[in-house]
Amino acid sequence: MPKWLKDAVFYEIYPQSFYDTNGDGIGDFNGIIEKLDYIKSLGCNALWINPCFDSPFHDAGYDVRDYKKVAPRYGTNSDLYRLFGEAHRKGIHVLLDLVPGHTSEEHAWFLESQKAEKNEYSNRYIWTNAAFQPAKGFLYIGGETERDGVYVLNFFKSQPALNYGFLNPEEDWQLPADHPDCVATREAMKDVMRFWLDHGCDGFRVDMADSLVKNDDQKKSGTSAIWRNVREMLDAEYPEAAMVSEWNGPEMAINQGGFHMDFYLNWSGNGYSSLLRDYESGEEDHSFFKKDGSGDIMRFLDEYLPRYEATRKNGYYCLITCNHDTKRPKYNLDDSELKIAYAFLFTMPGVPFLYYGDEIGMRYLELKTKEGGYGRTGSRTPMQWTNEKNAGFSTCPADALYLPVDTAEGAPSVAAQEADGNSLLSTVKDLLRLRHEEEDLQADGDFEVVYAESGKLPLVYRRGSLLLALNPSTERVSAPVGEADAEKKVLYAIGDGEVKGQEITLAPQSFVVWK
Ligand code: NOJ
């Protein structure tokens, strides 16, 4: 386990929209370099940058055309190497986004694979034996290639699935996972990883990490075996490199696959969604952090606690504010609600991830799709730095922007919130400072629920020697606590709270930490 993860707080950057330094309307590596001090000022000491590799951008870069070359619109490979160096000088680690499950249909491997003549890459992707033989049970494309066969997709039409084999092959075109050509796919991906690690990258966020071996069993034992093999390579060659999976199955990703971290993702109706985005379940929104207090923390804890307990010895189950695939938390929560929500997310075990712009409460915008974003596009708009032209993101004409900036009256900006000690941004900084100062609050510190009742408030929990309580609602609430807790002193508070005897009382919309 890389030691630096213990106190890591990640900042996710969608590079298209972070900061444009050459006036072409799209963000770039130099822009990220210029803003490293800002990222540091937040209390973030690690970055996850969404795919920044050469791509036709049918899925915002998740359709990689060349794994070892950056997309020219962000700069050059040398610029990215410089970004690694500058970030390291400031104590910031950098994860790139590894997309191992599929490539772009324009990747050189696929161009070879689709040729009629057999070659080294014929089995790099999954093909049936004839254009009229469907790949039953899969999304597939036929009729587009000189090769007589159909190929399997992993996501959009532009993303053919790489071939890591099948756990239980059922057709003669399905190769077993230990077939030399499937092993070659895995080794090719390790080669990509080594390339970036050798140039100074600190690890990877892994896209659709659970999607490699097809016809896998429920426990994903085929796919996990591949990741274990990758972890062995990392432990031997790059012991400080970190891996976080897009999986949302920590028992599989962490315990079996050897990932250091796994994301708790927003799956409609799941525990994480019930905290911030309950509207996704299609019913009335009872998100726990809404101030009407109608949420139920047990919807989260019942799912989270067993997973946390099962994996805490081996890795970190991580909470996110949002990501480039979800609606921003500002969609249904105002800043007063977000403060309490972030207080929770940033004081929980595991490694927190803050999506760019969530620190100022950027809004989700209703926009036409861009680069395969569809409903996700509205969470990918330019970072709002100032109240000047294009929100200070770019000097280009407004119609040349990658996506429009939020021009709403009162749209938040970094400049305005930096000047306001009571802003969401200031609260984020205070919370992250507290996390860095108190070892008990960090990734591997103990976590114990003190008071959590279905449909009731507050939520009270311990992190090591610290007592924490939060009340998202506009009512005063109280709960029983331990005898010794009355001795503790308030270390940090949003709002107000007190421990008297064996009772804790919290004012409306409050979060308090006692030590
Ligand atoms: C998950 C990524 O987060 C998403 O943005 C992408 O479209 C799919 N994987 C396919 O790579």
mmCIF file with all atom_site columns, N, CA, C and O in Angstrom, residues 129-145:
data_model
loop_
_atom_site.group_PDB
_atom_site.id
_atom_site.type_symbol
_atom_site.label_atom_id
_atom_site.label_alt_id
_atom_site.label_comp_id
_atom_site.label_asym_id
_atom_site.label_entity_id
_atom_site.label_seq_id
_atom_site.pdbx_PDB_ins_code
_atom_site.Cartn_x
_atom_site.Cartn_y
_atom_site.Cartn_z
_atom_site.occupancy
_atom_site.B_iso_or_equiv
_atom_site.pdbx_formal_charge
_atom_site.auth_seq_id
_atom_site.auth_comp_id
_atom_site.auth_asym_id
_atom_site.auth_atom_id
_atom_site.pdbx_PDB_model_num
ATOM 1  N N  . ASN A 1 129 ? -16.513 -15.647 -36.048 1.00 0.00 ? 129 ASN A N  1
ATOM 2  C CA . ASN A 1 129 ? -15.843 -16.219 -37.226 1.00 0.00 ? 129 ASN A CA 1
ATOM 3  C C  . ASN A 1 129 ? -16.400 -15.743 -38.559 1.00 0.00 ? 129 ASN A C  1
ATOM 4  O O  . ASN A 1 129 ? -15.817 -16.005 -39.599 1.00 0.00 ? 129 ASN A O  1
ATOM 5  N N  . ALA A 1 130 ? -17.547 -15.091 -38.533 1.00 0.00 ? 130 ALA A N  1
ATOM 6  C CA . ALA A 1 130 ? -18.143 -14.686 -39.806 1.00 0.00 ? 130 ALA A CA 1
ATOM 7  C C  . ALA A 1 130 ? -19.041 -13.467 -39.598 1.00 0.00 ? 130 ALA A C  1
ATOM 8  O O  . ALA A 1 130 ? -19.607 -13.281 -38.519 1.00 0.00 ? 130 ALA A O  1
ATOM 9  N N  . ALA A 1 131 ? -19.134 -12.665 -40.648 1.00 0.00 ? 131 ALA A N  1
ATOM 10 C CA . ALA A 1 131 ? -19.929 -11.433 -40.564 1.00 0.00 ? 131 ALA A CA 1
ATOM 11 C C  . ALA A 1 131 ? -21.395 -11.744 -40.262 1.00 0.00 ? 131 ALA A C  1
ATOM 12 O O  . ALA A 1 131 ? -22.118 -10.891 -39.753 1.00 0.00 ? 131 ALA A O  1
ATOM 13 N N  . PHE A 1 132 ? -21.827 -12.969 -40.573 1.00 0.00 ? 132 PHE A N  1
ATOM 14 C CA . PHE A 1 132 ? -23.226 -13.323 -40.317 1.00 0.00 ? 132 PHE A CA 1
ATOM 15 C C  . PHE A 1 132 ? -23.393 -14.124 -39.030 1.00 0.00 ? 132 PHE A C  1
ATOM 16 O O  . PHE A 1 132 ? -24.464 -14.628 -38.751 1.00 0.00 ? 132 PHE A O  1
ATOM 17 N N  . GLN A 1 133 ? -22.303 -14.225 -38.260 1.00 0.00 ? 133 GLN A N  1
ATOM 18 C CA . GLN A 1 133 ? -22.392 -14.933 -36.968 1.00 0.00 ? 133 GLN A CA 1
ATOM 19 C C  . GLN A 1 133 ? -22.470 -13.880 -35.860 1.00 0.00 ? 133 GLN A C  1
ATOM 20 O O  . GLN A 1 133 ? -21.491 -13.181 -35.590 1.00 0.00 ? 133 GLN A O  1
ATOM 21 N N  . PRO A 1 134 ? -23.622 -13.742 -35.228 1.00 0.00 ? 134 PRO A N  1
ATOM 22 C CA . PRO A 1 134 ? -23.734 -12.723 -34.181 1.00 0.00 ? 134 PRO A CA 1
ATOM 23 C C  . PRO A 1 134 ? -22.914 -13.082 -32.941 1.00 0.00 ? 134 PRO A C  1
ATOM 24 O O  . PRO A 1 134 ? -22.646 -14.266 -32.699 1.00 0.00 ? 134 PRO A O  1
ATOM 25 N N  . ALA A 1 135 ? -22.516 -12.061 -32.178 1.00 0.00 ? 135 ALA A N  1
ATOM 26 C CA . ALA A 1 135 ? -21.844 -12.304 -30.898 1.00 0.00 ? 135 ALA A CA 1
ATOM 27 C C  . ALA A 1 135 ? -22.950 -12.285 -29.848 1.00 0.00 ? 135 ALA A C  1
ATOM 28 O O  . ALA A 1 135 ? -23.211 -11.256 -29.213 1.00 0.00 ? 135 ALA A O  1
ATOM 29 N N  . LYS A 1 136 ? -23.604 -13.418 -29.700 1.00 0.00 ? 136 LYS A N  1
ATOM 30 C CA . LYS A 1 136 ? -24.814 -13.471 -28.853 1.00 0.00 ? 136 LYS A CA 1
ATOM 31 C C  . LYS A 1 136 ? -24.510 -13.050 -27.424 1.00 0.00 ? 136 LYS A C  1
ATOM 32 O O  . LYS A 1 136 ? -23.531 -13.466 -26.834 1.00 0.00 ? 136 LYS A O  1
ATOM 33 N N  . GLY A 1 137 ? -25.387 -12.220 -26.879 1.00 0.00 ? 137 GLY A N  1
ATOM 34 C CA . GLY A 1 137 ? -25.216 -11.783 -25.499 1.00 0.00 ? 137 GLY A CA 1
ATOM 35 C C  . GLY A 1 137 ? -24.358 -10.528 -25.374 1.00 0.00 ? 137 GLY A C  1
ATOM 36 O O  . GLY A 1 137 ? -24.143 -10.028 -24.263 1.00 0.00 ? 137 GLY A O  1
ATOM 37 N N  . PHE A 1 138 ? -23.832 -10.025 -26.498 1.00 0.00 ? 138 PHE A N  1
ATOM 38 C CA . PHE A 1 138 ? -22.971 -8.833  -26.445 1.00 0.00 ? 138 PHE A CA 1
ATOM 39 C C  . PHE A 1 138 ? -23.468 -7.771  -27.402 1.00 0.00 ? 138 PHE A C  1
ATOM 40 O O  . PHE A 1 138 ? -24.194 -8.075  -28.353 1.00 0.00 ? 138 PHE A O  1
ATOM 41 N N  . LEU A 1 139 ? -23.034 -6.546  -27.156 1.00 0.00 ? 139 LEU A N  1
ATOM 42 C CA . LEU A 1 139 ? -23.207 -5.502  -28.162 1.00 0.00 ? 139 LEU A CA 1
ATOM 43 C C  . LEU A 1 139 ? -22.129 -5.749  -29.198 1.00 0.00 ? 139 LEU A C  1
ATOM 44 O O  . LEU A 1 139 ? -20.969 -6.000  -28.842 1.00 0.00 ? 139 LEU A O  1
ATOM 45 N N  . TYR A 1 140 ? -22.467 -5.698  -30.463 1.00 0.00 ? 140 TYR A N  1
ATOM 46 C CA . TYR A 1 140 ? -21.444 -5.958  -31.474 1.00 0.00 ? 140 TYR A CA 1
ATOM 47 C C  . TYR A 1 140 ? -21.742 -5.182  -32.746 1.00 0.00 ? 140 TYR A C  1
ATOM 48 O O  . TYR A 1 140 ? -22.849 -4.680  -32.948 1.00 0.00 ? 140 TYR A O  1
ATOM 49 N N  . ILE A 1 141 ? -20.704 -5.113  -33.599 1.00 0.00 ? 141 ILE A N  1
ATOM 50 C CA . ILE A 1 141 ? -20.821 -4.413  -34.878 1.00 0.00 ? 141 ILE A CA 1
ATOM 51 C C  . ILE A 1 141 ? -20.424 -5.380  -35.982 1.00 0.00 ? 141 ILE A C  1
ATOM 52 O O  . ILE A 1 141 ? -19.411 -6.078  -35.866 1.00 0.00 ? 141 ILE A O  1
ATOM 53 N N  . GLY A 1 142 ? -21.186 -5.392  -37.052 1.00 0.00 ? 142 GLY A N  1
ATOM 54 C CA . GLY A 1 142 ? -20.831 -6.191  -38.218 1.00 0.00 ? 142 GLY A CA 1
ATOM 55 C C  . GLY A 1 142 ? -20.952 -5.354  -39.470 1.00 0.00 ? 142 GLY A C  1
ATOM 56 O O  . GLY A 1 142 ? -21.613 -4.305  -39.473 1.00 0.00 ? 142 GLY A O  1
ATOM 57 N N  . GLY A 1 143 ? -20.325 -5.810  -40.539 1.00 0.00 ? 143 GLY A N  1
ATOM 58 C CA . GLY A 1 143 ? -20.509 -5.174  -41.841 1.00 0.00 ? 143 GLY A CA 1
ATOM 59 C C  . GLY A 1 143 ? -19.648 -3.961  -42.093 1.00 0.00 ? 143 GLY A C  1
ATOM 60 O O  . GLY A 1 143 ? -19.836 -3.265  -43.085 1.00 0.00 ? 143 GLY A O  1
ATOM 61 N N  . GLU A 1 144 ? -18.694 -3.665  -41.208 1.00 0.00 ? 144 GLU A N  1
ATOM 62 C CA . GLU A 1 144 ? -17.906 -2.442  -41.351 1.00 0.00 ? 144 GLU A CA 1
ATOM 63 C C  . GLU A 1 144 ? -16.462 -2.723  -41.748 1.00 0.00 ? 144 GLU A C  1
ATOM 64 O O  . GLU A 1 144 ? -15.718 -1.791  -42.001 1.00 0.00 ? 144 GLU A O  1
ATOM 65 N N  . THR A 1 145 ? -16.052 -3.992  -41.714 1.00 0.00 ? 145 THR A N  1
ATOM 66 C CA . THR A 1 145 ? -14.620 -4.281  -41.826 1.00 0.00 ? 145 THR A CA 1
ATOM 67 C C  . THR A 1 145 ? -14.351 -5.260  -42.966 1.00 0.00 ? 145 THR A C  1
ATOM 68 O O  . THR A 1 145 ? -15.241 -6.000  -43.384 1.00 0.00 ? 145 THR A O  1
#
